[in-house]
Each structure stands twice: as C-alpha cells, then as structure tokens.
mmCIF file of C-alpha atoms in Angstrom:
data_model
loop_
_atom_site.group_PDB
_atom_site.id
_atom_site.type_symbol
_atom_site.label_atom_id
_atom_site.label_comp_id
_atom_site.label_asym_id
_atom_site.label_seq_id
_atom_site.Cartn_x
_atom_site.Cartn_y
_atom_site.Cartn_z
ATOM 1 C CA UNK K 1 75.325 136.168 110.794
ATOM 2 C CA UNK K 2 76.455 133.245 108.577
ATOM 3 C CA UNK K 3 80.512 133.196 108.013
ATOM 4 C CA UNK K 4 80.460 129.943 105.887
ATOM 5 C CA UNK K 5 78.544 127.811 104.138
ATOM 6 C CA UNK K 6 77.077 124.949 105.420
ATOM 7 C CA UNK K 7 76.225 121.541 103.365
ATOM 8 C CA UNK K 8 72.560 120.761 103.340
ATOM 9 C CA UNK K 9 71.943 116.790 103.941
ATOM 10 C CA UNK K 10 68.632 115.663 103.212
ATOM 11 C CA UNK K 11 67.866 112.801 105.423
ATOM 12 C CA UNK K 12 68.443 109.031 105.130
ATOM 13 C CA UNK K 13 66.127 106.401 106.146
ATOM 14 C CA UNK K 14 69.574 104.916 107.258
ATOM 15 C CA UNK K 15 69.870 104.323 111.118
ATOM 16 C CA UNK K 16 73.149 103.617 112.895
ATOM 17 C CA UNK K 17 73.417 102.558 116.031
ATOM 18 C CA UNK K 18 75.238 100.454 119.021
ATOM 19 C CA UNK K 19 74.135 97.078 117.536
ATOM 20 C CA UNK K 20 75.170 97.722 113.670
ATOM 21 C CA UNK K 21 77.794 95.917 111.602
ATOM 22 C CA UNK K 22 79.701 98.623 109.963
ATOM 23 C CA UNK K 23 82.112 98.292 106.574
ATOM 24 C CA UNK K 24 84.258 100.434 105.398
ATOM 25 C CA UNK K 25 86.032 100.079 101.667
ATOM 26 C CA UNK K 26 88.439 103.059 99.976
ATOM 27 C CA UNK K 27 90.753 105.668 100.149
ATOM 28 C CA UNK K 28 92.484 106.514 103.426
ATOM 29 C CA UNK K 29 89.879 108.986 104.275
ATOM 30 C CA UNK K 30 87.722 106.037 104.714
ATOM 31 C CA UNK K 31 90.055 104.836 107.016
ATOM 32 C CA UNK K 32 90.138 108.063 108.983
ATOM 33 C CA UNK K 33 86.602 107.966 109.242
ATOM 34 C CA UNK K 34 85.876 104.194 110.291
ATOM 35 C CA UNK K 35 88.355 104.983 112.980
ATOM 36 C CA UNK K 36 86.135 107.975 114.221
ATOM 37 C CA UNK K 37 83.352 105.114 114.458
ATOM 38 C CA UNK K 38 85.996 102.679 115.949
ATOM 39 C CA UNK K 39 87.048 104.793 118.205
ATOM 40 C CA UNK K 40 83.701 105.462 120.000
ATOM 41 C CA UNK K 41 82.954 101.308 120.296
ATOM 42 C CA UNK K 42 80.536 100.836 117.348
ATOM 43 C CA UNK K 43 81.212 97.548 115.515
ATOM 44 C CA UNK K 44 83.451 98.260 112.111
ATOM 45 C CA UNK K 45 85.537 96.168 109.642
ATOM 46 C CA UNK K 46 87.809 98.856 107.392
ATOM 47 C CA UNK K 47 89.575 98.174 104.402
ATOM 48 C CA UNK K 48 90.361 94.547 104.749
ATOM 49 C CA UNK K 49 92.549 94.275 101.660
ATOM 50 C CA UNK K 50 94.169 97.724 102.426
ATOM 51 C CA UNK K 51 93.434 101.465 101.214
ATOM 52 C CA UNK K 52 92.406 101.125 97.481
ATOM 53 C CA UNK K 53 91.918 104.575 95.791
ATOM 54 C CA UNK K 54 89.651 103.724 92.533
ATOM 55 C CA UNK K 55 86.170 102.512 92.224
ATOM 56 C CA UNK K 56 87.548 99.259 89.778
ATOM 57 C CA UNK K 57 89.816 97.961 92.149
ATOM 58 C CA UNK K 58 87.218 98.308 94.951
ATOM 59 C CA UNK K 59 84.847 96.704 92.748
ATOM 60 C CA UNK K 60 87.191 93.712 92.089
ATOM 61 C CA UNK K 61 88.123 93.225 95.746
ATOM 62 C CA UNK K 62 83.965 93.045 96.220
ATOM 63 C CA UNK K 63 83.464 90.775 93.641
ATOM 64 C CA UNK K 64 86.437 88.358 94.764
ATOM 65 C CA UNK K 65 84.765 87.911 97.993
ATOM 66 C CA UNK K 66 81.117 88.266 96.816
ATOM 67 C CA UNK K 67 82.490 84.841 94.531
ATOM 68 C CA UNK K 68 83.801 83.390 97.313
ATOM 69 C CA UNK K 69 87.027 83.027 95.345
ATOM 70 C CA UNK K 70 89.869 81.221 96.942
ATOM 71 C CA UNK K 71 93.275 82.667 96.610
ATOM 72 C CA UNK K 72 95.780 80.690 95.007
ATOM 73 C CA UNK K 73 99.547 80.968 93.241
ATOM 74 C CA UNK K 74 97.974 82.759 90.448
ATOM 75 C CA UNK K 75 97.101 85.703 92.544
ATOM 76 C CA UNK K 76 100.743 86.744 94.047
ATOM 77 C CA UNK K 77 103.815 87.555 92.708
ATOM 78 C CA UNK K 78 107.609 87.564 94.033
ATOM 79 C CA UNK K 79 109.103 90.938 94.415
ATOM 80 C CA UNK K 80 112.364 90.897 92.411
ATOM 81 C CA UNK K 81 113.486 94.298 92.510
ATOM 82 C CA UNK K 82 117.546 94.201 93.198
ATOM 83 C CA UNK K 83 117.647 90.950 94.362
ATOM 84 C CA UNK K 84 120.010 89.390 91.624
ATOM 85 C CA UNK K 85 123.342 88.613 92.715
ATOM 86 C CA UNK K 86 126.262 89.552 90.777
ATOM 87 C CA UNK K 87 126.439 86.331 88.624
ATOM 88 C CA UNK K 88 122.418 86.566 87.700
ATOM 89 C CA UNK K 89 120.989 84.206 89.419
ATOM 90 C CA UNK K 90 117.342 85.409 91.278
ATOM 91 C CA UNK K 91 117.980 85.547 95.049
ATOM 92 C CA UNK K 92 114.636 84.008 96.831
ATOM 93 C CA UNK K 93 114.419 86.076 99.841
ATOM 94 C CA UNK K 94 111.837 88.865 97.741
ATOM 95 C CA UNK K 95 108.561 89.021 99.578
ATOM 96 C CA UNK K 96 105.478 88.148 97.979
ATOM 97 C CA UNK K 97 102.825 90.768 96.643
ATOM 98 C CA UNK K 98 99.071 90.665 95.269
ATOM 99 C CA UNK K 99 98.209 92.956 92.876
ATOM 100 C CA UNK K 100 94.493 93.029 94.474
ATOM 101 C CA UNK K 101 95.858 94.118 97.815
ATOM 102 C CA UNK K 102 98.195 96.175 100.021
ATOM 103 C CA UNK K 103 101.560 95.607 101.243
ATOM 104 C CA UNK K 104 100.319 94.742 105.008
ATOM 105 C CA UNK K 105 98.736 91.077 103.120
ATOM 106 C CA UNK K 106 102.686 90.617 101.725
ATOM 107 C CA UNK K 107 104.106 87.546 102.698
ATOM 108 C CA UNK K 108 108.026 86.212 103.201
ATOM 109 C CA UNK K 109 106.450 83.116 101.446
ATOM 110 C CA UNK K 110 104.543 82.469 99.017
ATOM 111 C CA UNK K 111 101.977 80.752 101.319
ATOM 112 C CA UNK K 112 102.174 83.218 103.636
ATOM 113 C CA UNK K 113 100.818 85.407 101.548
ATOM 114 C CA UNK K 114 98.091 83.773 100.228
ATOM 115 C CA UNK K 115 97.193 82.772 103.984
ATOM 116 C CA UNK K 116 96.628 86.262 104.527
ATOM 117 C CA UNK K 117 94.585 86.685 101.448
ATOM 118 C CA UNK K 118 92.181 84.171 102.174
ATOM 119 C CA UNK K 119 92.029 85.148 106.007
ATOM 120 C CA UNK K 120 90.678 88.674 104.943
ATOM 121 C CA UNK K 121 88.744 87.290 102.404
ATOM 122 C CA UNK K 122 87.016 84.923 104.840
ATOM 123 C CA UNK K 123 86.838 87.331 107.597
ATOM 124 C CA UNK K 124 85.529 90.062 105.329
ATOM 125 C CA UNK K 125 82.796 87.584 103.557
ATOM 126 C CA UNK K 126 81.437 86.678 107.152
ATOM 127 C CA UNK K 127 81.241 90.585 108.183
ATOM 128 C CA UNK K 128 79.268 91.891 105.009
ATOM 129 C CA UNK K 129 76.661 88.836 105.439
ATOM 130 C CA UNK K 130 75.682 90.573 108.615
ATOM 131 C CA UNK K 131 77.066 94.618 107.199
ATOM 132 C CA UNK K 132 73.946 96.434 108.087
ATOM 133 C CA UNK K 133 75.787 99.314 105.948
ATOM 134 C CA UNK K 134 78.951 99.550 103.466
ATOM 135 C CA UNK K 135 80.674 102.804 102.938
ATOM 136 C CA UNK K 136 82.128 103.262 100.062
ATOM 137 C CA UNK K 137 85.057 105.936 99.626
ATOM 138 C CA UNK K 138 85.827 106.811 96.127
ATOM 139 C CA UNK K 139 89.701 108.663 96.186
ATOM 140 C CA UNK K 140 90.206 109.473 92.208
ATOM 141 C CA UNK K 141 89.519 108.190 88.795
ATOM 142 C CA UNK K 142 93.174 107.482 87.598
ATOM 143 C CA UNK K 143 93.527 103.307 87.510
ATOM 144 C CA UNK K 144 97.048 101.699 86.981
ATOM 145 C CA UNK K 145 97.027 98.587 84.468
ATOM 146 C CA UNK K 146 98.897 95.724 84.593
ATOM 147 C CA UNK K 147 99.651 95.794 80.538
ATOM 148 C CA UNK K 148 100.741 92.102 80.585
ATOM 149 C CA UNK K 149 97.230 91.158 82.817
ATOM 150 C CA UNK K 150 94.540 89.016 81.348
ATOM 151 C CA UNK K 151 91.829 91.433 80.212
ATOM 152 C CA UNK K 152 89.560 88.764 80.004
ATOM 153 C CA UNK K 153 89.715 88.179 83.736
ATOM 154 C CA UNK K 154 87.973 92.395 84.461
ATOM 155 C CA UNK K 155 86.230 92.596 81.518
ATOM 156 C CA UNK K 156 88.703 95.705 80.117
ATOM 157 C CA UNK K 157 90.796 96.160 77.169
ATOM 158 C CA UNK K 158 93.578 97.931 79.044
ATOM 159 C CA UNK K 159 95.062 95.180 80.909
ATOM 160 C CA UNK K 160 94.109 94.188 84.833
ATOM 161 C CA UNK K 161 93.268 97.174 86.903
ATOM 162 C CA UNK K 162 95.937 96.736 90.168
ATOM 163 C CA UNK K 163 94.873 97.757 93.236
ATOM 164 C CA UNK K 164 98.202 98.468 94.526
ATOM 165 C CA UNK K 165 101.210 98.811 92.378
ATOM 166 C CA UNK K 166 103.751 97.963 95.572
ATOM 167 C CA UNK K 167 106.698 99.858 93.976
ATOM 168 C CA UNK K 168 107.248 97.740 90.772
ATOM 169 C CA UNK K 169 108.871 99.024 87.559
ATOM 170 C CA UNK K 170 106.081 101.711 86.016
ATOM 171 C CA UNK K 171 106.980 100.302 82.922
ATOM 172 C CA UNK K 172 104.535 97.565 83.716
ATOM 173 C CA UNK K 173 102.032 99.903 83.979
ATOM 174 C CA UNK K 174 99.314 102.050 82.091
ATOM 175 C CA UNK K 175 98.036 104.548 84.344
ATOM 176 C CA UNK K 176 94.702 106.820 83.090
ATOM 177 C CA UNK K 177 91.907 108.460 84.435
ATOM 178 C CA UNK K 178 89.286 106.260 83.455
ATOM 179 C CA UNK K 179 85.640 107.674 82.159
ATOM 180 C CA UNK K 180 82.345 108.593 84.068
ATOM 181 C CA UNK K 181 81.091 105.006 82.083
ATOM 182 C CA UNK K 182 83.566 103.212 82.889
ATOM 183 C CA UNK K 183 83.480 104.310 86.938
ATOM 184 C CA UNK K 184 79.726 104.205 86.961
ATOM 185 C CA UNK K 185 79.898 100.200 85.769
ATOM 186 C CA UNK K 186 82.093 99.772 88.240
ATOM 187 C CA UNK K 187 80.055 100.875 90.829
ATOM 188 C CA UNK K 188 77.381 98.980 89.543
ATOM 189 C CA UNK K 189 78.842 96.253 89.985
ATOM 190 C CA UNK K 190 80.004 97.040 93.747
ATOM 191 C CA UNK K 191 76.175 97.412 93.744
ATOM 192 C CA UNK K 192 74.982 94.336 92.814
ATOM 193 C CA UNK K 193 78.042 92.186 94.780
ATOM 194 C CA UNK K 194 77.034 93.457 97.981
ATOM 195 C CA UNK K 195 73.511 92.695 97.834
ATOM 196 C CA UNK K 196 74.363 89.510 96.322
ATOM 197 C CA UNK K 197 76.199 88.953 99.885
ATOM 198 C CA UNK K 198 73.396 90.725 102.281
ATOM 199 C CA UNK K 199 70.113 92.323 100.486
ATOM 200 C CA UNK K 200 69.250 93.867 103.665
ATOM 201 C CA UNK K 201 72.658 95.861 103.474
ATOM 202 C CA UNK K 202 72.350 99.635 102.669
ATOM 203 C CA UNK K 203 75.849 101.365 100.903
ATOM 204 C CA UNK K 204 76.826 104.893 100.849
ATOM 205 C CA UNK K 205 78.998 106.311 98.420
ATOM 206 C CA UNK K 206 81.467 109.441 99.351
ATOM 207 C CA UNK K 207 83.891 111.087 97.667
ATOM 208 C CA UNK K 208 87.532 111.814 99.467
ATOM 209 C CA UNK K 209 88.253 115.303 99.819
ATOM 210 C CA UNK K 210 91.739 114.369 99.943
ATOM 211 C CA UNK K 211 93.656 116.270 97.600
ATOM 212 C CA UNK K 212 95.690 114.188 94.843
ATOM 213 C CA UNK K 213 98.060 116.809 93.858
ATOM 214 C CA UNK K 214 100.318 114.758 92.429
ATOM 215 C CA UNK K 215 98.518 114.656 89.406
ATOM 216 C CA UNK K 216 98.166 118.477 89.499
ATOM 217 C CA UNK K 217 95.319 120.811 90.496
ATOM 218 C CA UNK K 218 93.488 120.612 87.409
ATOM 219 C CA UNK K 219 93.617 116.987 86.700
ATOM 220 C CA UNK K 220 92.622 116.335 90.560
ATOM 221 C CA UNK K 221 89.203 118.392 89.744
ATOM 222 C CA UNK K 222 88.631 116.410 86.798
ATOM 223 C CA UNK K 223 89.141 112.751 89.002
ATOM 224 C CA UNK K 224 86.801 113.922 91.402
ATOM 225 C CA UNK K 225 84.197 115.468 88.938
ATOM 226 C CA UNK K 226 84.555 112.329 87.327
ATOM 227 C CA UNK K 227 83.436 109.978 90.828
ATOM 228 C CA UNK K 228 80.831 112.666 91.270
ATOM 229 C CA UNK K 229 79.005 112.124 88.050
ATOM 230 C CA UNK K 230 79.531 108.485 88.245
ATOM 231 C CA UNK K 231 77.589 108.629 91.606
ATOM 232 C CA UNK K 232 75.384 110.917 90.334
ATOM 233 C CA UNK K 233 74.537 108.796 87.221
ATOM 234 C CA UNK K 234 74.246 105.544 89.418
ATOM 235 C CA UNK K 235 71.731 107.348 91.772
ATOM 236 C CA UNK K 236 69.556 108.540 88.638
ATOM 237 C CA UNK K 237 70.105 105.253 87.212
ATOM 238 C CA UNK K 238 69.080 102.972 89.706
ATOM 239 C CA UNK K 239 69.316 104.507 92.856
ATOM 240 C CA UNK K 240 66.965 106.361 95.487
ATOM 241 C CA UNK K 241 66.484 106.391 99.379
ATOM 242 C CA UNK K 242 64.363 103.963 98.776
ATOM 243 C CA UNK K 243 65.323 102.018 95.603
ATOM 244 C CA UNK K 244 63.975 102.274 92.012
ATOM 245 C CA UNK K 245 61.408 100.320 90.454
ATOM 246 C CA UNK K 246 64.442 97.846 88.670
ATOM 247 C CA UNK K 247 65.907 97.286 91.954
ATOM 248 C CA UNK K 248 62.520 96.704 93.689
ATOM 249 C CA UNK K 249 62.071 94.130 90.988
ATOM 250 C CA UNK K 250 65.293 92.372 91.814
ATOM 251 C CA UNK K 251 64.757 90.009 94.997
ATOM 252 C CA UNK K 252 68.574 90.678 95.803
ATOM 253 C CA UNK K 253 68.109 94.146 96.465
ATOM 254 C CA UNK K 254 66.040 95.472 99.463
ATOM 255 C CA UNK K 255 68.280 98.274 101.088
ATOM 256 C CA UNK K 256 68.885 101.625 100.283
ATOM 257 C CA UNK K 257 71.775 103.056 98.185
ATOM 258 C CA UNK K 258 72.993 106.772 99.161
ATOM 259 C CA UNK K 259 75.419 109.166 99.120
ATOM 260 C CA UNK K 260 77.118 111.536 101.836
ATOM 261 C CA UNK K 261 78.454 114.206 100.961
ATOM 262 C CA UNK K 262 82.775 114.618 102.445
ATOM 263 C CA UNK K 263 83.896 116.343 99.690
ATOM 264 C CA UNK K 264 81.587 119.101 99.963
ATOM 265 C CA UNK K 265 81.337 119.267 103.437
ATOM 266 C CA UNK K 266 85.381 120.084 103.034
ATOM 267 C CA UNK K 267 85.086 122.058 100.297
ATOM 268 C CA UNK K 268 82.243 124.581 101.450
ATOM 269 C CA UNK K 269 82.533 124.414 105.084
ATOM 270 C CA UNK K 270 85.699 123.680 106.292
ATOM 271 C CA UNK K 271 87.502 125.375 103.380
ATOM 272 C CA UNK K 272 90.206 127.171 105.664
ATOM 273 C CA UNK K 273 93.888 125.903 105.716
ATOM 274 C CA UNK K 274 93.287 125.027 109.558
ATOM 275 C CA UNK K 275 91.190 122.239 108.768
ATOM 276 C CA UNK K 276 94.412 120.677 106.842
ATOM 277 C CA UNK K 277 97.376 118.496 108.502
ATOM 278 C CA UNK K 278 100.563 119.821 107.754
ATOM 279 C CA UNK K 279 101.093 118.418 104.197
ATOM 280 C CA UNK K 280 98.402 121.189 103.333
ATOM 281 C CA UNK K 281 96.377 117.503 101.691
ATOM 282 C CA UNK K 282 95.532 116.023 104.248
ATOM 283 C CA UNK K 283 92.492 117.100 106.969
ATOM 284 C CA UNK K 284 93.130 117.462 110.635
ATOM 285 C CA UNK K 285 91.914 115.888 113.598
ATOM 286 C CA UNK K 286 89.399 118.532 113.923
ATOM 287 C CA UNK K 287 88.066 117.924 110.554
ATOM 288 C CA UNK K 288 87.965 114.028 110.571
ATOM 289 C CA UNK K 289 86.126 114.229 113.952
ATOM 290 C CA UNK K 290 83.803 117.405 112.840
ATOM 291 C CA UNK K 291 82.989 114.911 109.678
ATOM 292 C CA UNK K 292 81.784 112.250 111.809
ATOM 293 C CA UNK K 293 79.767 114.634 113.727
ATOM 294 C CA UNK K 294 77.467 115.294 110.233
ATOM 295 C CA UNK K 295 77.627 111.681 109.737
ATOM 296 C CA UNK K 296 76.186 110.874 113.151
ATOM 297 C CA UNK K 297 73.434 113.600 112.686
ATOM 298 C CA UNK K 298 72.892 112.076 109.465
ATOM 299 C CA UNK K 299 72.511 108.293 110.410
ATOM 300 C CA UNK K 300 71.703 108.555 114.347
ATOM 301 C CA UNK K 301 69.043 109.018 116.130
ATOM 302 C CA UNK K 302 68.590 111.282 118.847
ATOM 303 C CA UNK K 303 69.046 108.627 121.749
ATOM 304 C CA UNK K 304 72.119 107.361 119.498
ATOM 305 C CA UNK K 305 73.862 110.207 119.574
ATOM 306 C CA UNK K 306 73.015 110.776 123.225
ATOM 307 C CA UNK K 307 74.707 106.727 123.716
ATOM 308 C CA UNK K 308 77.929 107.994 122.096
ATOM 309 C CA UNK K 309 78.146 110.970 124.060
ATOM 310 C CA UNK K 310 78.652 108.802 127.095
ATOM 311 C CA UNK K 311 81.240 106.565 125.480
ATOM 312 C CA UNK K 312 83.092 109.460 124.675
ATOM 313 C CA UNK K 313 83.129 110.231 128.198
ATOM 314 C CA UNK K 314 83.945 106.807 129.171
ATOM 315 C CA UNK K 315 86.773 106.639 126.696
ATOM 316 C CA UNK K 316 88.513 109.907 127.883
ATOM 317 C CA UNK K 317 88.829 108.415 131.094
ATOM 318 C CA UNK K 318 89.746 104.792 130.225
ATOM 319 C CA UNK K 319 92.911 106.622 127.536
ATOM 320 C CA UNK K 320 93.831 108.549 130.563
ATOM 321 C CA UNK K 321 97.484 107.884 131.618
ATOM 322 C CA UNK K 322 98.451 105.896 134.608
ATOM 323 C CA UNK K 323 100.854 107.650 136.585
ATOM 324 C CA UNK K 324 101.353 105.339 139.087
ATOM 325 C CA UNK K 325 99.777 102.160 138.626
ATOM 326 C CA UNK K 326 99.922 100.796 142.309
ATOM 327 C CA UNK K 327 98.605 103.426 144.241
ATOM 328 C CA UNK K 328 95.591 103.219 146.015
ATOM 329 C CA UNK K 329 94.093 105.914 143.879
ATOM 330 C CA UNK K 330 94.400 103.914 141.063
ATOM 331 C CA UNK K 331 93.000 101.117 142.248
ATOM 332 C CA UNK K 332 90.208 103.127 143.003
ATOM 333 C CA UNK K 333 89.637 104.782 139.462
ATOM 334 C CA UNK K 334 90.097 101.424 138.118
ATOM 335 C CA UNK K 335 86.847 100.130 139.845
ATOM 336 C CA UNK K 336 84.873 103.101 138.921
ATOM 337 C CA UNK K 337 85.700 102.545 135.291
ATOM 338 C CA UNK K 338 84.270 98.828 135.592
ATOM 339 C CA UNK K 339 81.398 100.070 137.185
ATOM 340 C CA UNK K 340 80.777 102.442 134.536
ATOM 341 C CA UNK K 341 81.624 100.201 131.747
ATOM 342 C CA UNK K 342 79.663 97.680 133.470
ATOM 343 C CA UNK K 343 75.904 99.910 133.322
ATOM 344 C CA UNK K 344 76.855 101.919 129.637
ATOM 345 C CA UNK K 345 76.806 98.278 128.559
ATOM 346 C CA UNK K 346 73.418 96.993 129.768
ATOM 347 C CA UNK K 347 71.824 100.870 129.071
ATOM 348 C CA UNK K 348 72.771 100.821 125.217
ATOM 349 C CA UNK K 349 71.905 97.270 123.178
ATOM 350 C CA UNK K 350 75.104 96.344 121.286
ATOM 351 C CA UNK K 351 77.949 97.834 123.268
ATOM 352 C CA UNK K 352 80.934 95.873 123.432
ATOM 353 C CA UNK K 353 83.666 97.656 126.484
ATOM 354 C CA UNK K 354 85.210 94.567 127.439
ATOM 355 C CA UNK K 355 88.438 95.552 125.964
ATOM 356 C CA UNK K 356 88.594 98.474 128.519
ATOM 357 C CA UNK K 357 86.896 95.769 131.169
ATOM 358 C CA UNK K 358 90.006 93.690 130.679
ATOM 359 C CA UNK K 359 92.295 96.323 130.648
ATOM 360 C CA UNK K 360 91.233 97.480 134.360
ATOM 361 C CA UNK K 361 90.426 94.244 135.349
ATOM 362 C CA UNK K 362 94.515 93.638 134.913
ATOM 363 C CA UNK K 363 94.730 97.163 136.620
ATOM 364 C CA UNK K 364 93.470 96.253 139.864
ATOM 365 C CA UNK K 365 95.116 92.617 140.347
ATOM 366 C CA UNK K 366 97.927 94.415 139.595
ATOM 367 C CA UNK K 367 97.622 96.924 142.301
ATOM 368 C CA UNK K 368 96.249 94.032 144.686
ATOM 369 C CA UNK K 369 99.019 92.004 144.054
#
C-alpha cells in the first residue's frame, strides 16, 4: 500500500563523495542542508557572504568573486540608526554594513569590515576553483532595491538589488517580486561565473520549501512558481545532464547543470505538519536529515553511502558526553575512538577526522596527566 507520494529523481551523472569540494550558496535551507553534509565530514564551504534569499543577489555575490573584485570604502556603509546625540551631531560608534552581505561580515570599523569582505571573498574564490559542485538554493523572487544605488553597476533600472537590508529605513527601499526573465538572467549569469572560476564544476539548482508567509500564502506560491520556471526555462535553454550544444561550444563550460528537487520532495512527501519546526515554516530535524538522505541516493554511490554510514557511527560516539573525563573508562573509549578514526581514514580517500583525533588526543593526556 502507498500512503504518500513519493518524488521521482531521475539520475545525475553527478558523483559525491569523501574527496569532493562542496559549495553551498542561498536561503537558510541551504544552510540546513550543507550542515547535513558537514556534519557527516565531507568537505563544504556554505554561504560565505551569509544567507541570501534571491537569485540576483546570489548572482552578484558570484560575480564579485568570479571578478576577483577587491572590496573597498565604496562597498560599506555606517549604520546611523539613533545614533545622533541630542545637539545633532552623528555619534561614530555605528557599525559598518555591506549591502552585498550579512550582518556576521559587519565591522566596528570601517576596515574591519571590509577585512572581512575580502577574507570571504578570497577564501570563497580559492574553494570554487577546486568546487567539484555548487548548490544553489533559490528562497523567493521578491528583491529589495536600494532606490538611491547605481543601476548602472547590476545592469537594472530599479536601483541596486541588496542582498541584505540589515534593518535600515524601508524607505530606502523598493521591494518586488521580480519576473521569470528577469530571475532566469540572473541565473544565467550564476551560470556562466562559476564556470568562468572552475569549468569542471557541476551546479544544482533547488528551490527552498521554506515557507515565506510573510508575504502571504498566495504571493509565496507565485515566488516559488516564479524560481521554478526560471529553472525550468534555464534547463530548456541551455541546460541538460550533460550540457547543450551552446554550452558544449563554450570551452568554459564542461560540467553538468541540474536541478534537485526540495520543494517537492516537501511538498508531496513530507506534507504532514510533523515534518515542520514549531513556527509551522520551518522543517524539522527529521526532514532536513530525510532530505539529505534523497540527496545522497541521488549523488552517491553505493560504496559512498556505505562510507557515510560508518562516519555516522563514528560521530555518535565521538558527540557522546563525557561524564567523567578522568576515569579509566574514558581513557579507554578515548583510544578506541583514535583507533577507529585512525582506519575510517585510510579505508575512505578524502576523509578528514582529525578534528575528533585532536579532540581525544587532548582526552587522554588529560586523563594521563
């Protein structure tokens, strides 16, 4: 008997495994999700800039380190809000904002901030070079525009498209649900960056099935109808498992370009309010983790998800609390975690324990000492 319906995935020439570099850009359900990965040792970079929502702002953070483009005093602001004293004059002690990223890149300085900026931007550059594949999680189709921005500078007549609006007045803001055009250039774009940084990396595109219900029911279908058949167009466009004839014609572009399907997988199959945190938006544990599990039979092999198995089983023990950390019997689970670390590592190319090698390692000197 079948009691729900269950998302068919046709299957990727993508493969994951122990010894792949793997990005992460969007929503917070892509941070979720590259924590699933992080969590069982593979190798990821998320959201380097911060959780961006839209598929411009993604695009722009892309393109910014696709350019190599060095951050500078152009690209943060002060935050003034309230910090006038009584006689008018601008108190300095505001931190300092980019519109391009999120709060956790603010600085108490102006150079501090702009340190950060070009930290992730190095760090990020470096990591897609070698991304052997980009996810790419599209969270709605509303964009906020900075009406005073320099058009010129993203190619749109509304004003700069802000990644993060970090609590500022509204009024300095135009906020729309941009078209299925307008999202599918932008993806084109994210497109043609990466490969311009690594033509052997492949991208997936998924939609969040994180609800925005602030902007109502209705108008949350119509964002996330509108990512849908901007994927959809891109993918007819200029996209297969193994790459249309324009791409295949363009040197930069060797790697496939897919798309996994989260939204319906929440929609269809895990439709029941159980699956949900509760906020009733949200997913749950459950669902974030049973997520990964399609992912894994989507992009793993066999023997791959056999490897993660045994990290799994590794992990439970190695997050396991330490009652008493100087007893003998401590000292003894210690060791067998090294030894077990010690073999999953030379058994599965890529594996990288020697955070939890370091962390017992301290364990029993501890307990010797």
């Amino acid at each position: 008997m079948e009691l729900f319906t269950k998302i068919d995935i046709p299957a990727s020439s993508i493969r994951i495994n122990y010894t792949s570099r793997i990005a992460f850009f969007g929503s917070c359900f892509a941070d979720n999700i590259s924590a699933q990965f992080a969590a069982r040792k593979f190798s990821v970079l998320a959201n380097p800039f911060g959780t961006v929502y839209n598929p411009v702002s993604i695009a722009g953070q892309i393109r910014a380190i696709a350019d190599g483009k060095v951050f500078g005093e152009k690209d943060v602001f002060q935050d003034a809000r309230g910090l006038q004293d009584v006689r008018g004059k601008q108190d300095a002690r505001g931190p300092w904002y980019s519109w391009d990223a999120h709060g956790s890149l603010s600085g108490a300085t102006r150079e501090e901030c702009i340190e950060k900026l070009n930290e992730a931007a190095k760090r990020t550059r470096e990591f897609l070079k070698q991304a052997d594949v980009v996810f790419i999680t599209l969270g709605t189709a509303f964009v906020y525009y900075l009406k005073d921005g320099d058009s010129s500078s993203v190619g749109n007549a509304h004003g700069r498209a802000v990644a993060n609006c970090h609590r500022q007045a509204p009024a300095l803001f135009e906020r729309r649900m941009i078209t299925v055009e307008e999202a599918a250039r932008a993806l084109e774009n994210i497109v043609r960056d990466l490969h311009r940084l690594n033509p052997k990396s492949h991208i997936v595109f998924t939609v969040s099935p994180l609800r925005h219900m602030g902007d109502g029911a209705h108008n949350n279908t119509l964002s996330k109808a509108t990512l849908l058949l901007a994927i959809n167009s891109i993918k007819q466009k200029t996209m297969d498992s193994i790459g249309s004839a324009s791409l295949q014609n363009d040197k930069a572009s060797r790697a496939s370009t897919g798309y996994f399907p989260s939204y319906e997988i929440v929609m269809d199959e895990l439709r029941d309010y159980r699956f949900y945190a509760d906020d009733m938006v949200h997913l749950s544990k459950t669902a974030e983790e049973y997520i990964f599990e399609r992912m894994a039979e989507t992009y793993c092999s066999e023997k791959t998800r056999a490897d993660i198995a045994q990290v799994e089983k590794l992990m439970r023990m190695a997050n396991h609390r330490i009652a008493d950390p100087e007893s003998p019997a401590t000292h003894a689970f210690a060791e067998k975690i090294l030894a077990q670390a010690g073999e999953l590592e030379k058994k599965i190319p890529g594996l990288d324990l020697s955070e939890e090698k370091q962390k017992f390692r301290e364990t029993t000197l501890h307990v010797r000492g």
